[in-house]
Coordinates of C-alpha atoms in Angstrom, one line a residue:
M117 CA 130.1 175.4 105.7
M118 CA 128.9 177.3 109.0
P119 CA 125.1 177.7 109.1
L120 CA 124.0 181.4 108.2
Q121 CA 123.9 183.8 111.4
P122 CA 120.6 185.0 112.4
I123 CA 119.6 188.5 110.6
L124 CA 118.9 191.2 113.2
N125 CA 116.8 194.0 112.6
D126 CA 119.5 196.8 112.8
S127 CA 121.1 198.9 110.4
S128 CA 124.1 196.7 109.9
T129 CA 122.1 194.5 107.7
I130 CA 120.3 197.0 105.5
E131 CA 122.3 196.8 102.4
E132 CA 122.2 199.7 99.8
P133 CA 119.9 198.6 97.1
E134 CA 121.2 197.8 93.6
P135 CA 120.6 200.6 90.6
F136 CA 116.8 200.4 89.8
P137 CA 116.2 198.5 86.3
E138 CA 114.7 201.2 84.0
G139 CA 112.4 198.5 82.6
L140 CA 110.9 197.4 86.0
K141 CA 109.4 201.0 86.3
S142 CA 106.5 200.9 84.5
N143 CA 103.1 199.3 85.6
V144 CA 101.4 196.1 84.0
P145 CA 97.8 197.2 83.5
L146 CA 95.0 194.7 84.5
R147 CA 92.9 193.9 81.6
E148 CA 89.0 193.3 81.9
F149 CA 87.8 189.9 82.1
D150 CA 86.2 188.0 79.2
S151 CA 87.9 190.8 77.2
V152 CA 89.7 188.1 75.1
Y153 CA 88.2 188.7 72.0
D154 CA 88.4 192.4 72.0
V155 CA 92.4 191.8 73.1
V156 CA 93.7 189.0 70.9
V157 CA 93.9 189.4 67.1
G158 CA 92.4 187.1 64.8
L159 CA 90.4 185.2 67.6
R160 CA 87.0 184.3 67.1
K161 CA 84.1 182.5 68.9
D162 CA 83.2 180.3 66.1
M163 CA 86.7 178.7 65.7
P164 CA 87.6 175.3 66.8
M165 CA 88.8 175.2 70.1
R166 CA 92.3 173.7 69.6
E167 CA 92.7 177.0 67.0
K168 CA 91.4 179.4 69.6
M169 CA 93.9 177.8 72.3
E170 CA 96.6 178.0 69.7
I171 CA 96.1 181.6 68.7
L172 CA 95.4 182.6 72.6
L173 CA 98.6 181.0 73.8
K174 CA 100.9 182.5 71.2
F175 CA 99.3 185.7 71.7
Y176 CA 100.6 185.4 75.4
Q177 CA 104.0 184.0 74.7
Q178 CA 104.7 187.3 72.5
E179 CA 103.6 189.2 75.0
I180 CA 105.1 187.7 78.1
V181 CA 108.6 187.6 75.9
A182 CA 108.4 191.3 75.2
A183 CA 107.6 192.1 78.7
I184 CA 110.5 190.4 80.0
E185 CA 113.1 191.6 77.8
Q186 CA 111.9 195.3 78.9
A187 CA 111.8 194.4 82.2
D188 CA 115.5 193.3 82.1
S189 CA 116.8 196.4 81.0
S190 CA 120.0 195.0 79.2
G191 CA 119.4 194.9 75.6
K192 CA 119.0 191.2 75.5
T193 CA 116.8 189.2 73.8
F194 CA 115.0 185.5 73.8
I195 CA 116.6 183.0 71.8
T196 CA 114.2 181.6 69.4
D197 CA 114.0 177.5 68.2
E198 CA 110.8 176.7 66.1
W199 CA 110.9 172.8 65.7
S200 CA 108.6 170.4 64.3
R201 CA 108.1 166.5 65.3
G202 CA 107.1 166.1 61.4
E203 CA 104.8 166.2 58.6
G204 CA 101.1 166.3 60.6
L205 CA 102.5 165.8 63.7
G206 CA 102.9 169.5 65.1
G207 CA 105.6 171.0 66.8
G208 CA 106.6 174.2 68.8
I209 CA 108.2 177.6 69.5
T210 CA 110.8 177.4 72.2
R211 CA 111.8 180.7 73.8
V212 CA 115.0 181.1 76.0
F213 CA 116.6 183.6 77.9
Q214 CA 120.2 183.5 80.1
D215 CA 122.3 185.6 81.4
G216 CA 120.5 189.2 81.5
R217 CA 120.8 192.0 83.9
V218 CA 117.4 191.3 85.7
F219 CA 116.6 187.7 84.7
E220 CA 119.3 185.1 84.8
K221 CA 117.7 182.3 83.0
G222 CA 113.8 181.7 81.8
G223 CA 112.0 179.9 79.1
V224 CA 108.5 180.5 77.3
N225 CA 107.7 177.4 75.4
F226 CA 104.7 176.8 72.9
S227 CA 103.9 173.4 71.5
A228 CA 100.9 171.9 69.6
I229 CA 101.3 168.3 68.8
Y230 CA 99.4 165.7 67.3
G231 CA 99.4 162.0 67.7
S232 CA 98.5 158.4 68.8
L233 CA 98.0 157.2 72.6
P234 CA 99.1 153.8 73.1
P235 CA 96.4 151.6 74.6
A236 CA 98.3 151.7 78.1
A237 CA 97.9 155.6 78.0
V238 CA 94.3 155.4 76.7
Q239 CA 93.4 152.8 79.8
R240 CA 95.1 155.4 82.1
M241 CA 92.8 158.4 80.8
K242 CA 89.7 156.5 80.6
A243 CA 89.8 156.3 84.6
N244 CA 89.0 160.2 84.5
H245 CA 87.6 160.3 81.0
K246 CA 84.7 158.1 80.8
D247 CA 83.6 159.3 77.6
I248 CA 86.8 158.2 75.4
H249 CA 86.1 155.5 73.0
I250 CA 89.1 153.2 72.1
P251 CA 89.3 152.4 68.2
D252 CA 89.5 148.9 66.9
N253 CA 93.1 149.2 66.4
C254 CA 93.6 150.5 70.5
K255 CA 95.5 153.7 69.1
L256 CA 93.8 156.7 70.2
P257 CA 94.4 160.0 68.0
F258 CA 95.1 163.1 70.2
Y259 CA 95.7 167.0 69.9
A260 CA 97.6 168.7 72.7
C261 CA 98.8 172.2 73.0
G262 CA 100.2 174.1 75.8
L263 CA 102.2 177.0 77.0
S264 CA 105.0 176.3 79.6
L265 CA 106.8 179.1 81.5
V266 CA 109.6 179.4 84.2
I267 CA 111.7 182.6 85.1
H268 CA 114.8 182.3 87.3
P269 CA 115.6 186.3 88.5
R270 CA 119.1 186.8 89.2
H271 CA 118.3 188.9 92.5
Y272 CA 118.0 186.2 95.7
L273 CA 115.2 188.6 96.9
A274 CA 113.1 188.2 93.4
P275 CA 111.2 184.8 93.4
S276 CA 111.3 182.5 90.4
V277 CA 107.8 181.6 88.8
H278 CA 106.3 179.0 86.7
M279 CA 102.9 179.0 84.7
N280 CA 101.6 176.4 82.4
Y281 CA 98.2 176.4 80.6
R282 CA 97.2 173.5 78.5
Y283 CA 94.4 172.0 76.3
F284 CA 93.8 168.3 75.5
E285 CA 91.7 166.4 73.1
T286 CA 91.4 163.0 72.2
R287 CA 89.6 162.6 68.4
N288 CA 87.7 160.6 66.1
E289 CA 89.0 159.0 63.2
D290 CA 87.6 161.9 61.0
G291 CA 89.3 164.3 62.9
T292 CA 86.4 165.7 65.4
P293 CA 86.7 165.9 68.9
Q294 CA 85.9 163.2 70.9
A295 CA 87.1 163.9 74.9
W296 CA 88.5 167.3 75.7
W297 CA 89.8 169.0 78.9
F298 CA 92.0 171.9 80.1
G299 CA 94.9 172.4 82.5
G300 CA 97.4 174.2 84.1
G301 CA 98.1 176.8 87.0
Q302 CA 100.8 178.9 88.0
D303 CA 102.7 179.0 91.4
L304 CA 105.8 181.5 92.7
S305 CA 109.1 179.9 94.5
P306 CA 110.6 182.9 96.7
M307 CA 114.2 182.4 98.0
Y308 CA 113.0 184.9 100.9
Y309 CA 109.6 184.7 101.9
N310 CA 107.7 188.2 101.3
E311 CA 104.4 188.4 102.5
A312 CA 103.4 191.4 100.3
D313 CA 104.4 189.6 97.2
A314 CA 102.8 186.9 98.5
V315 CA 99.4 188.3 99.0
H316 CA 99.4 190.2 95.8
F317 CA 100.1 187.0 93.7
H318 CA 97.3 185.1 95.5
K319 CA 95.0 188.1 95.7
L320 CA 95.2 188.5 91.8
L321 CA 94.8 184.6 91.1
K322 CA 91.8 184.5 93.4
D323 CA 89.7 187.5 91.6
V324 CA 90.1 185.4 88.4
C325 CA 88.8 182.5 90.2
D326 CA 85.8 184.3 92.0
H327 CA 84.7 185.9 88.7
H328 CA 84.5 182.5 86.8
D329 CA 83.4 180.3 89.8
P330 CA 83.6 181.0 93.7
T331 CA 84.8 177.3 94.1
Y332 CA 88.0 177.4 91.8
Y333 CA 90.1 179.3 94.4
Q334 CA 90.1 177.3 97.3
R335 CA 90.1 174.2 95.0
F336 CA 93.0 175.0 93.0
K337 CA 94.8 176.5 95.6
K338 CA 94.6 173.6 97.7
W339 CA 95.5 171.6 94.5
A340 CA 98.6 173.2 94.0
D341 CA 99.9 172.9 97.7
D342 CA 99.8 169.2 97.1
Y343 CA 101.2 168.9 94.0
F344 CA 104.3 171.3 94.5
L345 CA 104.8 169.7 97.9
I346 CA 108.5 167.9 97.6
K347 CA 107.3 164.9 99.7
F348 CA 110.9 163.4 100.8
R349 CA 111.8 167.0 102.0
G350 CA 108.5 167.8 103.9
E351 CA 108.4 171.0 102.1
A352 CA 106.9 172.9 99.4
R353 CA 108.6 174.1 96.1
G354 CA 107.4 177.6 96.9
I355 CA 104.3 179.3 98.0
G356 CA 102.0 177.9 95.5
G357 CA 99.0 179.5 93.5
I358 CA 96.8 177.5 91.5
F359 CA 96.8 174.3 89.9
F360 CA 94.0 172.4 87.9
D361 CA 94.0 169.3 85.6
D362 CA 91.4 167.2 83.6
M363 CA 89.1 170.4 83.6
N364 CA 86.0 169.8 81.8
E365 CA 82.8 170.1 84.0
K366 CA 81.3 173.1 82.1
E367 CA 81.2 174.2 78.6
A368 CA 84.3 174.4 76.9
E369 CA 84.1 178.2 76.0
E370 CA 83.5 179.0 79.8
H371 CA 86.9 177.2 80.5
F372 CA 88.5 178.9 77.9
L373 CA 87.5 182.5 78.9
F374 CA 89.0 181.5 82.6
V375 CA 92.4 180.5 80.9
A376 CA 92.3 183.7 78.9
D377 CA 91.4 185.8 81.9
A378 CA 94.3 183.8 83.9
L379 CA 96.7 184.5 81.3
S380 CA 96.0 187.9 81.6
R381 CA 97.0 188.2 85.4
F382 CA 100.4 186.5 84.8
L383 CA 102.6 189.6 84.3
P384 CA 100.8 192.0 86.6
S385 CA 100.8 189.1 89.6
Y386 CA 104.9 188.5 88.9
L387 CA 106.6 191.6 87.9
P388 CA 105.7 193.6 91.2
A389 CA 107.3 191.1 93.0
V390 CA 110.7 191.3 90.9
R391 CA 110.3 195.2 91.3
R392 CA 110.3 194.9 94.9
A393 CA 113.7 193.2 95.1
Y394 CA 115.3 196.4 94.0
E395 CA 113.4 199.0 95.9
P396 CA 114.7 200.7 99.2
S397 CA 113.3 199.0 102.4
N398 CA 113.9 199.5 106.0
E399 CA 112.9 195.6 106.4
P400 CA 116.2 193.5 107.4
R401 CA 117.6 191.7 104.4
P402 CA 120.7 189.3 104.0
T403 CA 123.8 190.7 102.8
P404 CA 124.8 189.9 98.9
E405 CA 126.6 186.8 99.8
E406 CA 124.1 185.2 102.4
G407 CA 121.4 186.1 100.0
R408 CA 123.5 184.3 96.7
H409 CA 124.1 181.3 99.2
W410 CA 120.8 180.8 100.2
Q411 CA 119.5 181.5 96.5
S412 CA 121.6 178.5 95.2
L413 CA 120.2 176.1 97.7
R414 CA 116.6 177.1 97.3
R415 CA 117.2 176.5 93.7
G416 CA 118.5 173.1 94.4
R417 CA 115.2 172.5 96.0
Y418 CA 113.6 173.7 92.4
V419 CA 115.8 171.1 90.9
E420 CA 114.8 168.2 93.1
F421 CA 110.8 169.0 92.6
N422 CA 111.6 169.1 88.6
L423 CA 113.5 165.9 88.3
A424 CA 112.2 163.8 91.0
V425 CA 108.4 165.0 91.9
D426 CA 107.2 166.6 88.7
R427 CA 104.9 164.3 86.7
G428 CA 105.1 166.4 83.3
T429 CA 109.1 166.3 83.4
S430 CA 108.9 162.2 84.0
F431 CA 106.1 162.0 81.0
G432 CA 108.3 164.2 78.8
L433 CA 112.0 162.5 79.7
Q434 CA 110.2 159.5 79.0
T435 CA 108.5 160.3 75.5
P436 CA 110.3 158.6 72.5
G437 CA 111.4 161.5 70.3
S438 CA 111.2 164.6 73.3
R439 CA 112.9 167.7 73.3
V440 CA 115.0 167.2 76.3
E441 CA 116.5 171.0 75.8
S442 CA 112.9 172.2 75.9
I443 CA 112.0 170.0 78.9
L444 CA 115.2 171.0 81.0
M445 CA 114.6 174.6 80.1
T446 CA 112.9 174.8 83.4
L447 CA 115.9 174.2 85.6
P448 CA 118.0 177.3 86.9
K449 CA 121.3 178.1 85.6
N450 CA 122.9 177.7 89.0
A451 CA 122.1 175.2 92.3
S452 CA 123.9 173.7 94.8
W453 CA 123.6 171.2 97.7
E454 CA 125.1 171.3 101.3
Y455 CA 124.9 167.9 103.4
N456 CA 122.5 168.3 106.1
Y457 CA 122.5 172.1 105.9
H458 CA 120.0 173.4 108.3
P459 CA 119.5 177.0 108.3
T460 CA 119.9 178.8 112.0
P461 CA 116.7 179.2 113.8
G462 CA 115.5 182.9 113.9
S463 CA 117.2 183.6 110.6
L464 CA 115.2 185.0 107.4
E465 CA 116.3 181.7 106.1
A466 CA 114.6 179.7 108.6
K467 CA 111.4 181.8 108.6
T468 CA 111.1 181.2 104.7
V469 CA 111.2 177.4 105.2
E470 CA 108.8 177.7 107.8
V471 CA 106.3 178.9 105.2
L472 CA 107.4 176.5 103.0
K473 CA 106.6 173.5 105.2
N474 CA 103.2 175.1 106.7
P475 CA 100.9 176.2 103.5
K476 CA 99.1 179.1 104.9
D477 CA 96.1 181.2 103.4
Y478 CA 97.3 184.6 101.7
V479 CA 93.8 186.2 100.9

């Protein structure tokens, strides 16, 4: 296929906007920081951390699912798939959306599982967690819960988004916690780079980080820039966000409040970028044919990262008895590859690649 031609700033490239989806017109309000106990029904400070995290993550799964359904403006709803790993081993709730008006595919998955780590996994964990005690049988009981989300919009000007927040603890033989840590983050993957979307997304994340620790944002942004790099391509999957793992440097309650506030910023950080794709603009834009072609190629990059780079996907696919459909729900419905494809210098596509190859500060 011939390379895309440069997009010039003249009226011939200004497309009539698609009809505005009614569900995208409402704004998502920002919640007060540290208000989680006032917002989430049934949540109490005196609960064990694993109970608090389950309640928190289920609350935001429901809230995000409802918001995506409303924004889609089609009347479509998420498929719900509740699953169990067996007696005493936990399970989860997989929520999947496909073929909507605004969103082509997405998933919002909750899981809470119990099990025993094999000796090799325990030894790897001890490298970062010196307080882990290995029992005589060399099998370490653990608990893990998480909320994982990926959304792929239909419009080529609307970015894909990923979010994941999780809690992990090893357990003593009597079921009490031994070592524990939090992890997670969220990142944005635009098909076409939009400065306003990038600044808004990063600003809300920085506000959360700064409220809890002024060192968090720069540390976690750098971690995201490094983690979401497709090394064999020399470019990032998107424009990053924040990413962290093995977080246990403070009291567990402090980390819990940070995760809760970060979750509260997901919808207000993301939906305005989807809305902007449908708003009229005097900025140069690709034609629908060009946009869909480039979107398909960028989705190919998304697939490359998830299958060839992402440690979570690799771990999940190699785990016996794993739910492959839930793991691979992160992949877009459509993606493509073209041999040795390079966008035309000076085009909107080339400008996007330049940003992906050179991470920058947005706030």
